[in-house]
PDB file of N, CA and C in Angstrom:
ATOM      1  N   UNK A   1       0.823  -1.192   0.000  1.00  0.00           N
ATOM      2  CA  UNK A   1       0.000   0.000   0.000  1.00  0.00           C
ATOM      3  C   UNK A   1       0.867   1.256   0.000  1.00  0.00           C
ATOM      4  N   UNK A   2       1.891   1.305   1.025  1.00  0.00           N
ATOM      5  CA  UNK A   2       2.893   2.243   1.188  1.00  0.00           C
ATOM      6  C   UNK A   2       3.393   2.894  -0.732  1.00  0.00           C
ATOM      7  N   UNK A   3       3.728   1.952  -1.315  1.00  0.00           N
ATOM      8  CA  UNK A   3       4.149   1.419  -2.449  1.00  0.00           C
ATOM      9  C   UNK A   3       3.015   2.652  -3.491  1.00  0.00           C
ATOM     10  N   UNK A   4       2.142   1.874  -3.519  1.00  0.00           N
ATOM     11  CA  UNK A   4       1.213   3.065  -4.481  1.00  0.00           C
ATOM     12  C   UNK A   4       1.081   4.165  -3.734  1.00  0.00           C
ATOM     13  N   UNK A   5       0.828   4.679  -2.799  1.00  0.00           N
ATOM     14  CA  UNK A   5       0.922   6.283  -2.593  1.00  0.00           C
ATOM     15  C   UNK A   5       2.163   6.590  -2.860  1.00  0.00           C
ATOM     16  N   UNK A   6       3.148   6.401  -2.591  1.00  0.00           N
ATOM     17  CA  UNK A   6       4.519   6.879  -3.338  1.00  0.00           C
ATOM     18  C   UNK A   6       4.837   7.018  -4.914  1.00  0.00           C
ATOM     19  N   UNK A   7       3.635   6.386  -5.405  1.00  0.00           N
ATOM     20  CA  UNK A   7       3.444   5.994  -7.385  1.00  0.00           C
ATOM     21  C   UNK A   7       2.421   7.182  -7.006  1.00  0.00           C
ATOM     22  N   UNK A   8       1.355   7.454  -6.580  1.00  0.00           N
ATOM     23  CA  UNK A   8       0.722   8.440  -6.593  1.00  0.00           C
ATOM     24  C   UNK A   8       1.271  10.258  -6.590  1.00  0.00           C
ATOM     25  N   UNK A   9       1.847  10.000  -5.414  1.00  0.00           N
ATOM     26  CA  UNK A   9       2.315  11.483  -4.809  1.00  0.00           C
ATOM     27  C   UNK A   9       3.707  11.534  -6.253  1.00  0.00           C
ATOM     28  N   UNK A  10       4.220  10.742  -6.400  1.00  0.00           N
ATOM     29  CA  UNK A  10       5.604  10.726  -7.677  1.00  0.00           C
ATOM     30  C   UNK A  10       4.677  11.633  -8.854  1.00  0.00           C
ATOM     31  N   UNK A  11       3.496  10.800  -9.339  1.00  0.00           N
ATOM     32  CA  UNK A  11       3.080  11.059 -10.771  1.00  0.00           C
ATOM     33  C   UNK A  11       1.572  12.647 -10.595  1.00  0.00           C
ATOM     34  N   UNK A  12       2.105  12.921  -9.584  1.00  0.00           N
ATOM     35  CA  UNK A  12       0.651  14.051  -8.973  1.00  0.00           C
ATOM     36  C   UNK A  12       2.147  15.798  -9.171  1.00  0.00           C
ATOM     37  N   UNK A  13       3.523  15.555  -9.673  1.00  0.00           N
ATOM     38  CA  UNK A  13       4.131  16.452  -9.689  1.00  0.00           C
ATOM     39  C   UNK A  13       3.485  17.235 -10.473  1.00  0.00           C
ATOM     40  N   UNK A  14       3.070  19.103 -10.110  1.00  0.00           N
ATOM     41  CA  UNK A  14       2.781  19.671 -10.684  1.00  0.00           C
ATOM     42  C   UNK A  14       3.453  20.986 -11.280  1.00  0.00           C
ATOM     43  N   UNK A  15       3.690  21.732 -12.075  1.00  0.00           N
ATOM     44  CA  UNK A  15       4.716  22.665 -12.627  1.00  0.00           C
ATOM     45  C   UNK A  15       3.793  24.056 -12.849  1.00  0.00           C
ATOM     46  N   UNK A  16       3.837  24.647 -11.236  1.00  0.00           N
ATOM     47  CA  UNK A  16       3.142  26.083 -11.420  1.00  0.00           C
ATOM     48  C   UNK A  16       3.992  27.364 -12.365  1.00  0.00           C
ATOM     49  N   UNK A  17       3.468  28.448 -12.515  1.00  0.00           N
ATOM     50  CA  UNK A  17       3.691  29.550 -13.089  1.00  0.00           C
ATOM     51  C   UNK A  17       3.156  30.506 -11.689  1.00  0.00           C
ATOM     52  N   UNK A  18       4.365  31.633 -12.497  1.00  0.00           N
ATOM     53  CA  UNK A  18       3.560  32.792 -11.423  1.00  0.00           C
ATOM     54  C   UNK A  18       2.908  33.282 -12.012  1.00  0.00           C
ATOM     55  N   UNK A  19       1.539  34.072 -11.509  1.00  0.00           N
ATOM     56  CA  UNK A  19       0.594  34.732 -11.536  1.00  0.00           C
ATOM     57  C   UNK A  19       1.029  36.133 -11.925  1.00  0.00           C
ATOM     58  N   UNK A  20       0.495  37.070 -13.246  1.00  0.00           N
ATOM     59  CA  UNK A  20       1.085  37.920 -13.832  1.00  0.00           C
ATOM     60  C   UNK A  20       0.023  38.784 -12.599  1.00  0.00           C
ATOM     61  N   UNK A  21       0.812  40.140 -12.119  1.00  0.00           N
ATOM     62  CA  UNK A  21       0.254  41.122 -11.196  1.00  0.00           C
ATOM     63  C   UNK A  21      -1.059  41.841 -11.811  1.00  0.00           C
ATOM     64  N   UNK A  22      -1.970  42.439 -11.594  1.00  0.00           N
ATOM     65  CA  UNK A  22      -3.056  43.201 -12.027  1.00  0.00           C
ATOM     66  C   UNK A  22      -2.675  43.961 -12.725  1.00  0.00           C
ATOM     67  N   UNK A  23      -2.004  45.093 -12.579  1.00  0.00           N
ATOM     68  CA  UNK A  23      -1.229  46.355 -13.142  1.00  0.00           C
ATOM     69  C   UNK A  23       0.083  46.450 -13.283  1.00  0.00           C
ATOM     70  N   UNK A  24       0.672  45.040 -13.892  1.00  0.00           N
ATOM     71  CA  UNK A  24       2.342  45.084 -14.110  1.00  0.00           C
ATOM     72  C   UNK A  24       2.529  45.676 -15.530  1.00  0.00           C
ATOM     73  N   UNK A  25       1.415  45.894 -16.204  1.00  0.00           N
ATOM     74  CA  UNK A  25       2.014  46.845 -17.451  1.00  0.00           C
ATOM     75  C   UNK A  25       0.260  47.473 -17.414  1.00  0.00           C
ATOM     76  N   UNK A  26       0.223  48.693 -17.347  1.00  0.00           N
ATOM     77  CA  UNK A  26      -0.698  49.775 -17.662  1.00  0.00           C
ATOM     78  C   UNK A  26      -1.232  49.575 -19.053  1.00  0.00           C
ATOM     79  N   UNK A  27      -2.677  49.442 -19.510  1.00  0.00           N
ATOM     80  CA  UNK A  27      -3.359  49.630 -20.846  1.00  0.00           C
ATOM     81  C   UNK A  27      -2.533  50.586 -21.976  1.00  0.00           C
ATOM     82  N   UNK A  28      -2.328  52.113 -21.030  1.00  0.00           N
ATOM     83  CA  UNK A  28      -1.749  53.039 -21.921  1.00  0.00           C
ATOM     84  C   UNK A  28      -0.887  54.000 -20.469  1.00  0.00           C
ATOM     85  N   UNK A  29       0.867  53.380 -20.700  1.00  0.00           N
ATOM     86  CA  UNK A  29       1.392  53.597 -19.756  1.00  0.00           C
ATOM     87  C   UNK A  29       2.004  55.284 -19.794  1.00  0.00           C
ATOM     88  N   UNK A  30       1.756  55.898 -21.065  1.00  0.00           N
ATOM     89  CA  UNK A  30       1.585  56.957 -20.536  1.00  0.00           C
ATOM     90  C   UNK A  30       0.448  58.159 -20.122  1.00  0.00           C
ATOM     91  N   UNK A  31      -0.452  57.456 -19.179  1.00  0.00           N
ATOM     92  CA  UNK A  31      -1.257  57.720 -18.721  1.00  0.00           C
ATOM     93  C   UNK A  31      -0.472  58.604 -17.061  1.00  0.00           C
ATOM     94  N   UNK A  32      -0.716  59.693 -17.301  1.00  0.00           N
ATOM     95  CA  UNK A  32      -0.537  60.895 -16.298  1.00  0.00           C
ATOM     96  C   UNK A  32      -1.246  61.005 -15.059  1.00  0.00           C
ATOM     97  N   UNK A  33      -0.727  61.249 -13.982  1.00  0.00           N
ATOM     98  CA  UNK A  33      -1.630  62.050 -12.695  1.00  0.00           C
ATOM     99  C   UNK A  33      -2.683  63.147 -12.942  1.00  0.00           C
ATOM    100  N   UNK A  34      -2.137  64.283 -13.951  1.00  0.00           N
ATOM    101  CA  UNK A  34      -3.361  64.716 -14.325  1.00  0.00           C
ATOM    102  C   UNK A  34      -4.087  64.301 -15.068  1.00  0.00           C
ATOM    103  N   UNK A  35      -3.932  63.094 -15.942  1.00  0.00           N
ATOM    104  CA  UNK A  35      -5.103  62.351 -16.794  1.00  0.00           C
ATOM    105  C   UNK A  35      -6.431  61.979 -15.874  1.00  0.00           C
ATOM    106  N   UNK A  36      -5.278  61.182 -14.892  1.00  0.00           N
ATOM    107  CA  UNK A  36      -6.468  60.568 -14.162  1.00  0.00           C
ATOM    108  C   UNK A  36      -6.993  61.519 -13.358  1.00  0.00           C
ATOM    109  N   UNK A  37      -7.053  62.848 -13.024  1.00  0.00           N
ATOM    110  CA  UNK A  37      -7.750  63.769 -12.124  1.00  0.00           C
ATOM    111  C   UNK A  37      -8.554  63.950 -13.145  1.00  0.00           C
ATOM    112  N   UNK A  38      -8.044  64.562 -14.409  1.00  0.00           N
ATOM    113  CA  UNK A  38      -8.736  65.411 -15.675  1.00  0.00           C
ATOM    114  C   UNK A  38     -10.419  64.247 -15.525  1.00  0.00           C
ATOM    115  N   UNK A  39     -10.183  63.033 -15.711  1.00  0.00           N
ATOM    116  CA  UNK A  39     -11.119  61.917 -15.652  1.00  0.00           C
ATOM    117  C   UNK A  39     -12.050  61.815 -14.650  1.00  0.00           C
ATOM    118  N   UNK A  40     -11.500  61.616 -13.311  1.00  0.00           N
ATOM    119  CA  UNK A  40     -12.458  62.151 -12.523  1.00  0.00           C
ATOM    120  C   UNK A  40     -13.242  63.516 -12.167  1.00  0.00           C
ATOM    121  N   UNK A  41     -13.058  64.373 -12.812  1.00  0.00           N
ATOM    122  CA  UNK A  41     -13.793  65.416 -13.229  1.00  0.00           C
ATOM    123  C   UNK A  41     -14.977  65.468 -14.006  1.00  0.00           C
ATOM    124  N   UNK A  42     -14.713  64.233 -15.230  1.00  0.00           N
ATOM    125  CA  UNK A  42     -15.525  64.302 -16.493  1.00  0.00           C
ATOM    126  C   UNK A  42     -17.010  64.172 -16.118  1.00  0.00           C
ATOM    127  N   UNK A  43     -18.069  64.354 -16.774  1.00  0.00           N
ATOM    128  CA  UNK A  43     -19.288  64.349 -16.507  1.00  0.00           C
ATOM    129  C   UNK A  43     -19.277  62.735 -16.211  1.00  0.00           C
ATOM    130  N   UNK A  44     -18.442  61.717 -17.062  1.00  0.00           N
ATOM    131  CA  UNK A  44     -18.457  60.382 -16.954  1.00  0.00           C
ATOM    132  C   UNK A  44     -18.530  59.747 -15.367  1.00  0.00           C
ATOM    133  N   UNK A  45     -17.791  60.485 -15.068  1.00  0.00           N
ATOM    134  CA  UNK A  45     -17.013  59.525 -13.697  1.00  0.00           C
ATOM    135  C   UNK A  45     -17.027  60.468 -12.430  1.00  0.00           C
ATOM    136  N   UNK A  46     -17.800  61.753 -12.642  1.00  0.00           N
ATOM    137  CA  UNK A  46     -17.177  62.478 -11.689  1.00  0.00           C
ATOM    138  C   UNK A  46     -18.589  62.725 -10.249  1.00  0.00           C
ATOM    139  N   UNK A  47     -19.691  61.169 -10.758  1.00  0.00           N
ATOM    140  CA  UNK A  47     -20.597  61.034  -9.408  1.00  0.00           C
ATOM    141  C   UNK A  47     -20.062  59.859  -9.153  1.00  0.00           C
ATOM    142  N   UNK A  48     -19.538  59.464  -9.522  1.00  0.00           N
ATOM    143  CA  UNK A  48     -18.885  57.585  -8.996  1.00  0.00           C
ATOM    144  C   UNK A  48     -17.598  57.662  -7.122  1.00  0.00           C
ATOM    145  N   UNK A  49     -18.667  57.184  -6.585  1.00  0.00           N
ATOM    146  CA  UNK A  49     -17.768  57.372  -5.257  1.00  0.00           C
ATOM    147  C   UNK A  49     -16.845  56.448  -4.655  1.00  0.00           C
ATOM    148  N   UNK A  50     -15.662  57.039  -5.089  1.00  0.00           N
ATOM    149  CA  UNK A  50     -14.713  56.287  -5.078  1.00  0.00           C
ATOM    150  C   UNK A  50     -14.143  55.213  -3.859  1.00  0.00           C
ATOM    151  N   UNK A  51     -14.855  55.823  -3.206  1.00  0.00           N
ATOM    152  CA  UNK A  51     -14.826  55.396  -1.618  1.00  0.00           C
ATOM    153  C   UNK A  51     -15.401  54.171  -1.630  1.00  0.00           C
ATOM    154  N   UNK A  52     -16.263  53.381  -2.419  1.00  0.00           N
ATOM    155  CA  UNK A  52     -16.881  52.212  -2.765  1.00  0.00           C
ATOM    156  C   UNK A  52     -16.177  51.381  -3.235  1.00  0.00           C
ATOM    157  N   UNK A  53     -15.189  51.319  -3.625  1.00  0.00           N
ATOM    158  CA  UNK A  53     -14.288  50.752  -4.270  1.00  0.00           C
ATOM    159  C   UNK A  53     -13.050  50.072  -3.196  1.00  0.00           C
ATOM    160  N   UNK A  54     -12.892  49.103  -3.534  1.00  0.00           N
ATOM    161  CA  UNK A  54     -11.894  48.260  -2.204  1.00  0.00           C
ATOM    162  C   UNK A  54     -10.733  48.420  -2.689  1.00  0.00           C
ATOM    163  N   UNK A  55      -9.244  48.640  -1.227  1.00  0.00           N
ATOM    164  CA  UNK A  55      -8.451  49.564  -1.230  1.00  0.00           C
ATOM    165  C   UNK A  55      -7.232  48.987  -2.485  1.00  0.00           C
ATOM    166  N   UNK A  56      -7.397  47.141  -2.230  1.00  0.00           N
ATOM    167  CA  UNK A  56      -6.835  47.155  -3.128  1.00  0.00           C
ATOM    168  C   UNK A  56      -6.765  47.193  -5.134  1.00  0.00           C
ATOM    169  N   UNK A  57      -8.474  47.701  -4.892  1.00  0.00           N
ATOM    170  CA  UNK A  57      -8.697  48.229  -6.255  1.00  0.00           C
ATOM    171  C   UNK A  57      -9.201  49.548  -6.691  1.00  0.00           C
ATOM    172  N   UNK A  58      -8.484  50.442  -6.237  1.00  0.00           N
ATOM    173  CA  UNK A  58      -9.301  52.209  -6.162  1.00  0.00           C
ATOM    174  C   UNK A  58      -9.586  52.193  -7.415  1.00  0.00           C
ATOM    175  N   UNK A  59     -10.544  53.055  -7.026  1.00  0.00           N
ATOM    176  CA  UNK A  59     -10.925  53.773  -8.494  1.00  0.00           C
ATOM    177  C   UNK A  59      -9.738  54.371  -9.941  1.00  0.00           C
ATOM    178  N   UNK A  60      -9.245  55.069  -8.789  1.00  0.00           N
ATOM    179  CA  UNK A  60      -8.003  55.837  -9.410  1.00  0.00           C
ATOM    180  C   UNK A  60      -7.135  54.921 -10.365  1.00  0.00           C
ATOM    181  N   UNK A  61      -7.084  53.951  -9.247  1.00  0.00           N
ATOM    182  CA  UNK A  61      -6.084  52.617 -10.034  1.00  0.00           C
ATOM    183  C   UNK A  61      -6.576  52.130 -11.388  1.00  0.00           C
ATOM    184  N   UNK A  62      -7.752  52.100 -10.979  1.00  0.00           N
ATOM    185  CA  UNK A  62      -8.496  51.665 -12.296  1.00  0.00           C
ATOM    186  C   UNK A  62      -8.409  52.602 -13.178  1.00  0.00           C
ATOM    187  N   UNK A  63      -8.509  54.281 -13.221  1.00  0.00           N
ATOM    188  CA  UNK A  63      -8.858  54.485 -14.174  1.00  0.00           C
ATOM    189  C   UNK A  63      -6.942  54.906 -14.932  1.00  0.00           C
ATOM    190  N   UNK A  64      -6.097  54.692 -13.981  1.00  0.00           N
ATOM    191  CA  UNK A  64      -4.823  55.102 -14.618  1.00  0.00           C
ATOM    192  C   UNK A  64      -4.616  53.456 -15.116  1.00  0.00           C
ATOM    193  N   UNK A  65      -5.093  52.461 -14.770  1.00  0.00           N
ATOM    194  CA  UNK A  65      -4.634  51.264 -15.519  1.00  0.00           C
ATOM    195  C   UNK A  65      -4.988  50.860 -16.470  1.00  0.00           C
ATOM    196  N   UNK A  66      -6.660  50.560 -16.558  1.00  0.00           N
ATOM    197  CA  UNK A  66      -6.940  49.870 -17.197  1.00  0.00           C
ATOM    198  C   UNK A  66      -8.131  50.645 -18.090  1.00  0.00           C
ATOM    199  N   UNK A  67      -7.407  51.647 -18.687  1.00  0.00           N
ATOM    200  CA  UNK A  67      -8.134  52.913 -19.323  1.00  0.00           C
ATOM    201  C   UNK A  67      -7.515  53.641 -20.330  1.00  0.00           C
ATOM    202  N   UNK A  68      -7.486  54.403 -21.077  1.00  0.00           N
ATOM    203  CA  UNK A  68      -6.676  55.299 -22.092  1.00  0.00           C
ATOM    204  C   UNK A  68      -7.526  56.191 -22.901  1.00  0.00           C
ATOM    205  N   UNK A  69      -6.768  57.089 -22.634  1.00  0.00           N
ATOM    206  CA  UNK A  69      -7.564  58.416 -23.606  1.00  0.00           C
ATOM    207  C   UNK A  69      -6.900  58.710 -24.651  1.00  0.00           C
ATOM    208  N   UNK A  70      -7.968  58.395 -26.114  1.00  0.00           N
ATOM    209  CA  UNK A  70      -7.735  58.535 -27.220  1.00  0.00           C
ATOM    210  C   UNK A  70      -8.171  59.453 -27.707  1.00  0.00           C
ATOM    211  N   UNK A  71      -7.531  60.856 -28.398  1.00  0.00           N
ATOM    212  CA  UNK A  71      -8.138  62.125 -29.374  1.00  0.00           C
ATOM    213  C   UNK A  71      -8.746  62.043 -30.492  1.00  0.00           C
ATOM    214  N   UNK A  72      -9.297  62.439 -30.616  1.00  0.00           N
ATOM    215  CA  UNK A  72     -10.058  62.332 -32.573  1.00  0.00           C
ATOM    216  C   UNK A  72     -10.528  64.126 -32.364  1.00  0.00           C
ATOM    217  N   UNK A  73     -10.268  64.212 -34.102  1.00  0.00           N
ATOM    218  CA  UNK A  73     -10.364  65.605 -34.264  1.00  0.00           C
ATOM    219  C   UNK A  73     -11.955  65.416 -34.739  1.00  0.00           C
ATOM    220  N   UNK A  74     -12.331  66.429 -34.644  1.00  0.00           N
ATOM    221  CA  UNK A  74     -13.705  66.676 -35.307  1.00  0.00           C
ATOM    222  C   UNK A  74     -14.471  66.406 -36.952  1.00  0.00           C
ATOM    223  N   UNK A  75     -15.286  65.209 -37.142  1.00  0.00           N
ATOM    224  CA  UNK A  75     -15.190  64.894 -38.488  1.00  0.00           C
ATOM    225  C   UNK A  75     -14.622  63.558 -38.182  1.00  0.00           C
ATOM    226  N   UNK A  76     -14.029  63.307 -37.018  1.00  0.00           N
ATOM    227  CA  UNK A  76     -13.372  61.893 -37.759  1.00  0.00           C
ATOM    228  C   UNK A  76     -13.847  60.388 -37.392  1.00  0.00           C
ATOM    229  N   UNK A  77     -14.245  59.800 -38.440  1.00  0.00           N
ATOM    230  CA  UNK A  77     -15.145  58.563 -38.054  1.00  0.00           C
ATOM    231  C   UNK A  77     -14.432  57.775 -37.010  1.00  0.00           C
ATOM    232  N   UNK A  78     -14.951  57.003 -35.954  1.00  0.00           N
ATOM    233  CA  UNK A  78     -14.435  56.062 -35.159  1.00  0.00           C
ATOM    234  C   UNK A  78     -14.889  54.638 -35.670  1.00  0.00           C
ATOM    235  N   UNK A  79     -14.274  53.576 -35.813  1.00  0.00           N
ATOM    236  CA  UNK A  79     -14.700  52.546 -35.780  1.00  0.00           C
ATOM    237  C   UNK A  79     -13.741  51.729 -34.896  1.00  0.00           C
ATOM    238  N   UNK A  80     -14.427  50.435 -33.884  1.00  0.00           N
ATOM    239  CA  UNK A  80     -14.146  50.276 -32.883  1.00  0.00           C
ATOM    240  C   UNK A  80     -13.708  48.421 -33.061  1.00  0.00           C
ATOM    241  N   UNK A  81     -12.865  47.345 -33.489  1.00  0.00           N
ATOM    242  CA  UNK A  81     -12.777  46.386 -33.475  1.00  0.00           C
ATOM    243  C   UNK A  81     -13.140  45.152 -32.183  1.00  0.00           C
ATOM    244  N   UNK A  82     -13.610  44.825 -32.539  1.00  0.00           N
ATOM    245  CA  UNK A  82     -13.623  43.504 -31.251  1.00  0.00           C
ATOM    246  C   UNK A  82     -15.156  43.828 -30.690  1.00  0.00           C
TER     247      UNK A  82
END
């Protein structure tokens, strides 16, 4: 008996990876301190209480991570993939 749990625990070897961090590379890393204020200002975001948000996911975090502000001049069509 000894015998097969030792064939067990042998063939149960498993080969983890680490876990890539939440915000180890930013959406659009040059995303600014004043971006993200400019943002919480916007009519968009600026009743959303940030205080609702758990510490290790602020708002803020969110919107400097996983966010990016793109320009278009006036006239210019957007089309959006995916």
């Amino acid at each position: 008996m000894a015998d097969q749990d030792e064939q067990i625990l042998q063939s149960s070897d498993e080969t983890t990876m680490a876990r890539p961090q939440r915000w180890a590379q930013p959406f659009d890393p040059d995303m600014s301190d004043a971006d993200v204020e400019s943002l919480t200002k916007n009519a968009l975001f600026k009743d959303v209480d940030a205080t609702k948000f758990p510490k290790h996911i602020p708002f803020e975090g969110i919107l400097r991570n996983d966010t990016r502000i793109v320009k278009f001049s006036p006239g210019e069509i957007v089309v959006r993939e995916g």
